[in-house]
Amino acid sequence: MRKFMTMTRQFRDDENGAAMVEYTVLLGIITVAVIATVILVGTWVSGQWTALNTAITAA
């Protein structure tokens, strides 16, 4: 248990650990932005196809 506590303190005091957390948060933000963009573009494309289908069928 003492070894685990020592490793935990070293990880806490190491600046690489903080940088890793920052990169992980940044990756999460980017992932959410990409998913939101894909959903919005997918909805827009679906609407365009529906409008095109309606226009073709009505003609």
mmCIF file as gemmi writes it, N, C-alpha and C atoms, coordinates in Angstrom:
data_model
loop_
_atom_site.group_PDB
_atom_site.id
_atom_site.type_symbol
_atom_site.label_atom_id
_atom_site.label_alt_id
_atom_site.label_comp_id
_atom_site.label_asym_id
_atom_site.label_entity_id
_atom_site.label_seq_id
_atom_site.pdbx_PDB_ins_code
_atom_site.Cartn_x
_atom_site.Cartn_y
_atom_site.Cartn_z
_atom_site.occupancy
_atom_site.B_iso_or_equiv
_atom_site.pdbx_formal_charge
_atom_site.auth_seq_id
_atom_site.auth_asym_id
_atom_site.pdbx_PDB_model_num
ATOM 1 N N . MET Axp A 1 ? 0.827 -1.196 0 1 0 ? 1 A 1
ATOM 2 C CA . MET Axp A 1 ? 0 0 0 1 0 ? 1 A 1
ATOM 3 C C . MET Axp A 1 ? 0.867 1.255 0 1 0 ? 1 A 1
ATOM 4 N N . ARG Axp A 2 ? 2 1.178 0.68 1 0 ? 2 A 1
ATOM 5 C CA . ARG Axp A 2 ? 2.898 2.324 0.751 1 0 ? 2 A 1
ATOM 6 C C . ARG Axp A 2 ? 3.453 2.65 -0.638 1 0 ? 2 A 1
ATOM 7 N N . LYS Axp A 3 ? 3.74 1.61 -1.408 1 0 ? 3 A 1
ATOM 8 C CA . LYS Axp A 3 ? 4.264 1.825 -2.763 1 0 ? 3 A 1
ATOM 9 C C . LYS Axp A 3 ? 3.21 2.528 -3.637 1 0 ? 3 A 1
ATOM 10 N N . PHE Axp A 4 ? 1.979 2.12 -3.494 1 0 ? 4 A 1
ATOM 11 C CA . PHE Axp A 4 ? 0.889 2.743 -4.249 1 0 ? 4 A 1
ATOM 12 C C . PHE Axp A 4 ? 0.739 4.219 -3.886 1 0 ? 4 A 1
ATOM 13 N N . MET Axp A 5 ? 0.818 4.518 -2.6 1 0 ? 5 A 1
ATOM 14 C CA . MET Axp A 5 ? 0.707 5.911 -2.161 1 0 ? 5 A 1
ATOM 15 C C . MET Axp A 5 ? 1.871 6.743 -2.689 1 0 ? 5 A 1
ATOM 16 N N . THR Axp A 6 ? 3.071 6.162 -2.703 1 0 ? 6 A 1
ATOM 17 C CA . THR Axp A 6 ? 4.238 6.865 -3.233 1 0 ? 6 A 1
ATOM 18 C C . THR Axp A 6 ? 4.063 7.145 -4.723 1 0 ? 6 A 1
ATOM 19 N N . MET Axp A 7 ? 3.575 6.151 -5.461 1 0 ? 7 A 1
ATOM 20 C CA . MET Axp A 7 ? 3.355 6.342 -6.897 1 0 ? 7 A 1
ATOM 21 C C . MET Axp A 7 ? 2.283 7.406 -7.136 1 0 ? 7 A 1
ATOM 22 N N . THR Axp A 8 ? 1.249 7.418 -6.303 1 0 ? 8 A 1
ATOM 23 C CA . THR Axp A 8 ? 0.179 8.414 -6.443 1 0 ? 8 A 1
ATOM 24 C C . THR Axp A 8 ? 0.723 9.82 -6.21 1 0 ? 8 A 1
ATOM 25 N N . ARG Axp A 9 ? 1.546 9.985 -5.19 1 0 ? 9 A 1
ATOM 26 C CA . ARG Axp A 9 ? 2.14 11.31 -4.928 1 0 ? 9 A 1
ATOM 27 C C . ARG Axp A 9 ? 3.039 11.74 -6.078 1 0 ? 9 A 1
ATOM 28 N N . GLN Axp A 10 ? 3.83 10.808 -6.609 1 0 ? 10 A 1
ATOM 29 C CA . GLN Axp A 10 ? 4.721 11.153 -7.721 1 0 ? 10 A 1
ATOM 30 C C . GLN Axp A 10 ? 3.903 11.579 -8.935 1 0 ? 10 A 1
ATOM 31 N N . PHE Axp A 11 ? 2.823 10.861 -9.203 1 0 ? 11 A 1
ATOM 32 C CA . PHE Axp A 11 ? 1.975 11.212 -10.344 1 0 ? 11 A 1
ATOM 33 C C . PHE Axp A 11 ? 1.336 12.585 -10.136 1 0 ? 11 A 1
ATOM 34 N N . ARG Axp A 12 ? 0.904 12.875 -8.911 1 0 ? 12 A 1
ATOM 35 C CA . ARG Axp A 12 ? 0.294 14.166 -8.605 1 0 ? 12 A 1
ATOM 36 C C . ARG Axp A 12 ? 1.282 15.308 -8.773 1 0 ? 12 A 1
ATOM 37 N N . ASP Axp A 13 ? 2.517 15.09 -8.336 1 0 ? 13 A 1
ATOM 38 C CA . ASP Axp A 13 ? 3.524 16.147 -8.387 1 0 ? 13 A 1
ATOM 39 C C . ASP Axp A 13 ? 4.168 16.29 -9.761 1 0 ? 13 A 1
ATOM 40 N N . ASP Axp A 14 ? 4.009 15.279 -10.602 1 0 ? 14 A 1
ATOM 41 C CA . ASP Axp A 14 ? 4.63 15.307 -11.927 1 0 ? 14 A 1
ATOM 42 C C . ASP Axp A 14 ? 3.805 16.193 -12.859 1 0 ? 14 A 1
ATOM 43 N N . GLU Axp A 15 ? 4.44 17.089 -13.57 1 0 ? 15 A 1
ATOM 44 C CA . GLU Axp A 15 ? 3.725 17.985 -14.488 1 0 ? 15 A 1
ATOM 45 C C . GLU Axp A 15 ? 3.176 17.246 -15.699 1 0 ? 15 A 1
ATOM 46 N N . ASN Axp A 16 ? 3.755 16.117 -16.048 1 0 ? 16 A 1
ATOM 47 C CA . ASN Axp A 16 ? 3.238 15.344 -17.177 1 0 ? 16 A 1
ATOM 48 C C . ASN Axp A 16 ? 1.831 14.827 -16.882 1 0 ? 16 A 1
ATOM 49 N N . GLY Axp A 17 ? 1.561 14.523 -15.623 1 0 ? 17 A 1
ATOM 50 C CA . GLY Axp A 17 ? 0.22 14.08 -15.247 1 0 ? 17 A 1
ATOM 51 C C . GLY Axp A 17 ? -0.804 15.173 -15.474 1 0 ? 17 A 1
ATOM 52 N N . ALA Axp A 18 ? -0.455 16.4 -15.12 1 0 ? 18 A 1
ATOM 53 C CA . ALA Axp A 18 ? -1.37 17.527 -15.332 1 0 ? 18 A 1
ATOM 54 C C . ALA Axp A 18 ? -1.583 17.771 -16.815 1 0 ? 18 A 1
ATOM 55 N N . ALA Axp A 19 ? -0.521 17.666 -17.592 1 0 ? 19 A 1
ATOM 56 C CA . ALA Axp A 19 ? -0.65 17.866 -19.039 1 0 ? 19 A 1
ATOM 57 C C . ALA Axp A 19 ? -1.535 16.779 -19.643 1 0 ? 19 A 1
ATOM 58 N N . MET Axp A 20 ? -1.406 15.556 -19.142 1 0 ? 20 A 1
ATOM 59 C CA . MET Axp A 20 ? -2.22 14.463 -19.663 1 0 ? 20 A 1
ATOM 60 C C . MET Axp A 20 ? -3.703 14.721 -19.375 1 0 ? 20 A 1
ATOM 61 N N . VAL Axp A 21 ? -4.007 15.232 -18.204 1 0 ? 21 A 1
ATOM 62 C CA . VAL Axp A 21 ? -5.396 15.546 -17.862 1 0 ? 21 A 1
ATOM 63 C C . VAL Axp A 21 ? -5.914 16.656 -18.766 1 0 ? 21 A 1
ATOM 64 N N . GLU Axp A 22 ? -5.106 17.662 -19.01 1 0 ? 22 A 1
ATOM 65 C CA . GLU Axp A 22 ? -5.525 18.76 -19.89 1 0 ? 22 A 1
ATOM 66 C C . GLU Axp A 22 ? -5.784 18.266 -21.305 1 0 ? 22 A 1
ATOM 67 N N . TYR Axp A 23 ? -4.908 17.407 -21.809 1 0 ? 23 A 1
ATOM 68 C CA . TYR Axp A 23 ? -5.112 16.857 -23.153 1 0 ? 23 A 1
ATOM 69 C C . TYR Axp A 23 ? -6.359 15.978 -23.209 1 0 ? 23 A 1
ATOM 70 N N . THR Axp A 24 ? -6.633 15.255 -22.139 1 0 ? 24 A 1
ATOM 71 C CA . THR Axp A 24 ? -7.823 14.415 -22.098 1 0 ? 24 A 1
ATOM 72 C C . THR Axp A 24 ? -9.087 15.261 -22.126 1 0 ? 24 A 1
ATOM 73 N N . VAL Axp A 25 ? -9.104 16.354 -21.375 1 0 ? 25 A 1
ATOM 74 C CA . VAL Axp A 25 ? -10.26 17.257 -21.382 1 0 ? 25 A 1
ATOM 75 C C . VAL Axp A 25 ? -10.425 17.88 -22.76 1 0 ? 25 A 1
ATOM 76 N N . LEU Axp A 26 ? -9.326 18.306 -23.364 1 0 ? 26 A 1
ATOM 77 C CA . LEU Axp A 26 ? -9.379 18.881 -24.705 1 0 ? 26 A 1
ATOM 78 C C . LEU Axp A 26 ? -9.901 17.871 -25.717 1 0 ? 26 A 1
ATOM 79 N N . LEU Axp A 27 ? -9.453 16.631 -25.614 1 0 ? 27 A 1
ATOM 80 C CA . LEU Axp A 27 ? -9.929 15.585 -26.516 1 0 ? 27 A 1
ATOM 81 C C . LEU Axp A 27 ? -11.424 15.359 -26.334 1 0 ? 27 A 1
ATOM 82 N N . GLY Axp A 28 ? -11.897 15.418 -25.099 1 0 ? 28 A 1
ATOM 83 C CA . GLY Axp A 28 ? -13.328 15.27 -24.846 1 0 ? 28 A 1
ATOM 84 C C . GLY Axp A 28 ? -14.138 16.388 -25.473 1 0 ? 28 A 1
ATOM 85 N N . ILE Axp A 29 ? -13.651 17.613 -25.36 1 0 ? 29 A 1
ATOM 86 C CA . ILE Axp A 29 ? -14.348 18.757 -25.949 1 0 ? 29 A 1
ATOM 87 C C . ILE Axp A 29 ? -14.396 18.633 -27.47 1 0 ? 29 A 1
ATOM 88 N N . ILE Axp A 30 ? -13.278 18.243 -28.06 1 0 ? 30 A 1
ATOM 89 C CA . ILE Axp A 30 ? -13.231 18.077 -29.515 1 0 ? 30 A 1
ATOM 90 C C . ILE Axp A 30 ? -14.179 16.968 -29.953 1 0 ? 30 A 1
ATOM 91 N N . THR Axp A 31 ? -14.219 15.877 -29.201 1 0 ? 31 A 1
ATOM 92 C CA . THR Axp A 31 ? -15.105 14.761 -29.54 1 0 ? 31 A 1
ATOM 93 C C . THR Axp A 31 ? -16.57 15.184 -29.506 1 0 ? 31 A 1
ATOM 94 N N . VAL Axp A 32 ? -16.952 15.926 -28.482 1 0 ? 32 A 1
ATOM 95 C CA . VAL Axp A 32 ? -18.34 16.407 -28.381 1 0 ? 32 A 1
ATOM 96 C C . VAL Axp A 32 ? -18.654 17.338 -29.547 1 0 ? 32 A 1
ATOM 97 N N . ALA Axp A 33 ? -17.723 18.208 -29.917 1 0 ? 33 A 1
ATOM 98 C CA . ALA Axp A 33 ? -17.946 19.131 -31.036 1 0 ? 33 A 1
ATOM 99 C C . ALA Axp A 33 ? -18.114 18.378 -32.349 1 0 ? 33 A 1
ATOM 100 N N . VAL Axp A 34 ? -17.306 17.348 -32.549 1 0 ? 34 A 1
ATOM 101 C CA . VAL Axp A 34 ? -17.406 16.566 -33.797 1 0 ? 34 A 1
ATOM 102 C C . VAL Axp A 34 ? -18.739 15.826 -33.851 1 0 ? 34 A 1
ATOM 103 N N . ILE Axp A 35 ? -19.147 15.224 -32.75 1 0 ? 35 A 1
ATOM 104 C CA . ILE Axp A 35 ? -20.414 14.502 -32.726 1 0 ? 35 A 1
ATOM 105 C C . ILE Axp A 35 ? -21.578 15.459 -32.99 1 0 ? 35 A 1
ATOM 106 N N . ALA Axp A 36 ? -21.554 16.63 -32.371 1 0 ? 36 A 1
ATOM 107 C CA . ALA Axp A 36 ? -22.62 17.614 -32.588 1 0 ? 36 A 1
ATOM 108 C C . ALA Axp A 36 ? -22.661 18.068 -34.044 1 0 ? 36 A 1
ATOM 109 N N . THR Axp A 37 ? -21.489 18.273 -34.639 1 0 ? 37 A 1
ATOM 110 C CA . THR Axp A 37 ? -21.428 18.686 -36.044 1 0 ? 37 A 1
ATOM 111 C C . THR Axp A 37 ? -21.986 17.608 -36.957 1 0 ? 37 A 1
ATOM 112 N N . VAL Axp A 38 ? -21.633 16.36 -36.709 1 0 ? 38 A 1
ATOM 113 C CA . VAL Axp A 38 ? -22.138 15.259 -37.538 1 0 ? 38 A 1
ATOM 114 C C . VAL Axp A 38 ? -23.649 15.158 -37.425 1 0 ? 38 A 1
ATOM 115 N N . ILE Axp A 39 ? -24.181 15.317 -36.222 1 0 ? 39 A 1
ATOM 116 C CA . ILE Axp A 39 ? -25.633 15.251 -36.038 1 0 ? 39 A 1
ATOM 117 C C . ILE Axp A 39 ? -26.32 16.399 -36.778 1 0 ? 39 A 1
ATOM 118 N N . LEU Axp A 40 ? -25.779 17.606 -36.648 1 0 ? 40 A 1
ATOM 119 C CA . LEU Axp A 40 ? -26.397 18.76 -37.315 1 0 ? 40 A 1
ATOM 120 C C . LEU Axp A 40 ? -26.327 18.643 -38.837 1 0 ? 40 A 1
ATOM 121 N N . VAL Axp A 41 ? -25.194 18.229 -39.347 1 0 ? 41 A 1
ATOM 122 C CA . VAL Axp A 41 ? -25.062 18.079 -40.798 1 0 ? 41 A 1
ATOM 123 C C . VAL Axp A 41 ? -25.965 16.952 -41.292 1 0 ? 41 A 1
ATOM 124 N N . GLY Axp A 42 ? -26.054 15.873 -40.534 1 0 ? 42 A 1
ATOM 125 C CA . GLY Axp A 42 ? -26.932 14.766 -40.91 1 0 ? 42 A 1
ATOM 126 C C . GLY Axp A 42 ? -28.383 15.189 -40.963 1 0 ? 42 A 1
ATOM 127 N N . THR Axp A 43 ? -28.804 15.994 -40.004 1 0 ? 43 A 1
ATOM 128 C CA . THR Axp A 43 ? -30.178 16.502 -39.997 1 0 ? 43 A 1
ATOM 129 C C . THR Axp A 43 ? -30.424 17.407 -41.194 1 0 ? 43 A 1
ATOM 130 N N . TRP Axp A 44 ? -29.458 18.263 -41.497 1 0 ? 44 A 1
ATOM 131 C CA . TRP Axp A 44 ? -29.601 19.17 -42.64 1 0 ? 44 A 1
ATOM 132 C C . TRP Axp A 44 ? -29.685 18.387 -43.957 1 0 ? 44 A 1
ATOM 133 N N . VAL Axp A 45 ? -28.806 17.399 -44.118 1 0 ? 45 A 1
ATOM 134 C CA . VAL Axp A 45 ? -28.81 16.595 -45.354 1 0 ? 45 A 1
ATOM 135 C C . VAL Axp A 45 ? -30.127 15.833 -45.483 1 0 ? 45 A 1
ATOM 136 N N . SER Axp A 46 ? -30.605 15.299 -44.385 1 0 ? 46 A 1
ATOM 137 C CA . SER Axp A 46 ? -31.886 14.584 -44.417 1 0 ? 46 A 1
ATOM 138 C C . SER Axp A 46 ? -33.017 15.51 -44.861 1 0 ? 46 A 1
ATOM 139 N N . GLY Axp A 47 ? -33.019 16.728 -44.352 1 0 ? 47 A 1
ATOM 140 C CA . GLY Axp A 47 ? -34.027 17.704 -44.761 1 0 ? 47 A 1
ATOM 141 C C . GLY Axp A 47 ? -33.922 18.044 -46.239 1 0 ? 47 A 1
ATOM 142 N N . GLN Axp A 48 ? -32.708 18.165 -46.736 1 0 ? 48 A 1
ATOM 143 C CA . GLN Axp A 48 ? -32.516 18.479 -48.155 1 0 ? 48 A 1
ATOM 144 C C . GLN Axp A 48 ? -33.019 17.335 -49.041 1 0 ? 48 A 1
ATOM 145 N N . TRP Axp A 49 ? -32.741 16.099 -48.642 1 0 ? 49 A 1
ATOM 146 C CA . TRP Axp A 49 ? -33.206 14.952 -49.421 1 0 ? 49 A 1
ATOM 147 C C . TRP Axp A 49 ? -34.731 14.878 -49.411 1 0 ? 49 A 1
ATOM 148 N N . THR Axp A 50 ? -35.324 15.165 -48.259 1 0 ? 50 A 1
ATOM 149 C CA . THR Axp A 50 ? -36.789 15.14 -48.162 1 0 ? 50 A 1
ATOM 150 C C . THR Axp A 50 ? -37.393 16.209 -49.074 1 0 ? 50 A 1
ATOM 151 N N . ALA Axp A 51 ? -36.825 17.406 -49.054 1 0 ? 51 A 1
ATOM 152 C CA . ALA Axp A 51 ? -37.321 18.487 -49.918 1 0 ? 51 A 1
ATOM 153 C C . ALA Axp A 51 ? -37.16 18.129 -51.388 1 0 ? 51 A 1
ATOM 154 N N . LEU Axp A 52 ? -36.037 17.536 -51.742 1 0 ? 52 A 1
ATOM 155 C CA . LEU Axp A 52 ? -35.797 17.14 -53.134 1 0 ? 52 A 1
ATOM 156 C C . LEU Axp A 52 ? -36.786 16.058 -53.535 1 0 ? 52 A 1
ATOM 157 N N . ASN Axp A 53 ? -37.008 15.089 -52.668 1 0 ? 53 A 1
ATOM 158 C CA . ASN Axp A 53 ? -37.947 14.01 -52.98 1 0 ? 53 A 1
ATOM 159 C C . ASN Axp A 53 ? -39.366 14.563 -53.163 1 0 ? 53 A 1
ATOM 160 N N . THR Axp A 54 ? -39.744 15.503 -52.308 1 0 ? 54 A 1
ATOM 161 C CA . THR Axp A 54 ? -41.073 16.126 -52.42 1 0 ? 54 A 1
ATOM 162 C C . THR Axp A 54 ? -41.188 16.892 -53.729 1 0 ? 54 A 1
ATOM 163 N N . ALA Axp A 55 ? -40.143 17.621 -54.082 1 0 ? 55 A 1
ATOM 164 C CA . ALA Axp A 55 ? -40.173 18.406 -55.324 1 0 ? 55 A 1
ATOM 165 C C . ALA Axp A 55 ? -40.247 17.501 -56.561 1 0 ? 55 A 1
ATOM 166 N N . ILE Axp A 56 ? -39.535 16.395 -56.51 1 0 ? 56 A 1
ATOM 167 C CA . ILE Axp A 56 ? -39.528 15.483 -57.666 1 0 ? 56 A 1
ATOM 168 C C . ILE Axp A 56 ? -40.869 14.787 -57.778 1 0 ? 56 A 1
ATOM 169 N N . THR Axp A 57 ? -41.428 14.367 -56.661 1 0 ? 57 A 1
ATOM 170 C CA . THR Axp A 57 ? -42.708 13.64 -56.696 1 0 ? 57 A 1
ATOM 171 C C . THR Axp A 57 ? -43.851 14.555 -57.112 1 0 ? 57 A 1
ATOM 172 N N . ALA Axp A 58 ? -43.779 15.813 -56.735 1 0 ? 58 A 1
ATOM 173 C CA . ALA Axp A 58 ? -44.852 16.757 -57.073 1 0 ? 58 A 1
ATOM 174 C C . ALA Axp A 58 ? -44.806 17.157 -58.546 1 0 ? 58 A 1
ATOM 175 N N . ALA Axp A 59 ? -43.675 17.013 -59.168 1 0 ? 59 A 1
ATOM 176 C CA . ALA Axp A 59 ? -43.546 17.467 -60.562 1 0 ? 59 A 1
ATOM 177 C C . ALA Axp A 59 ? -44.101 16.517 -61.533 1 0 ? 59 A 1
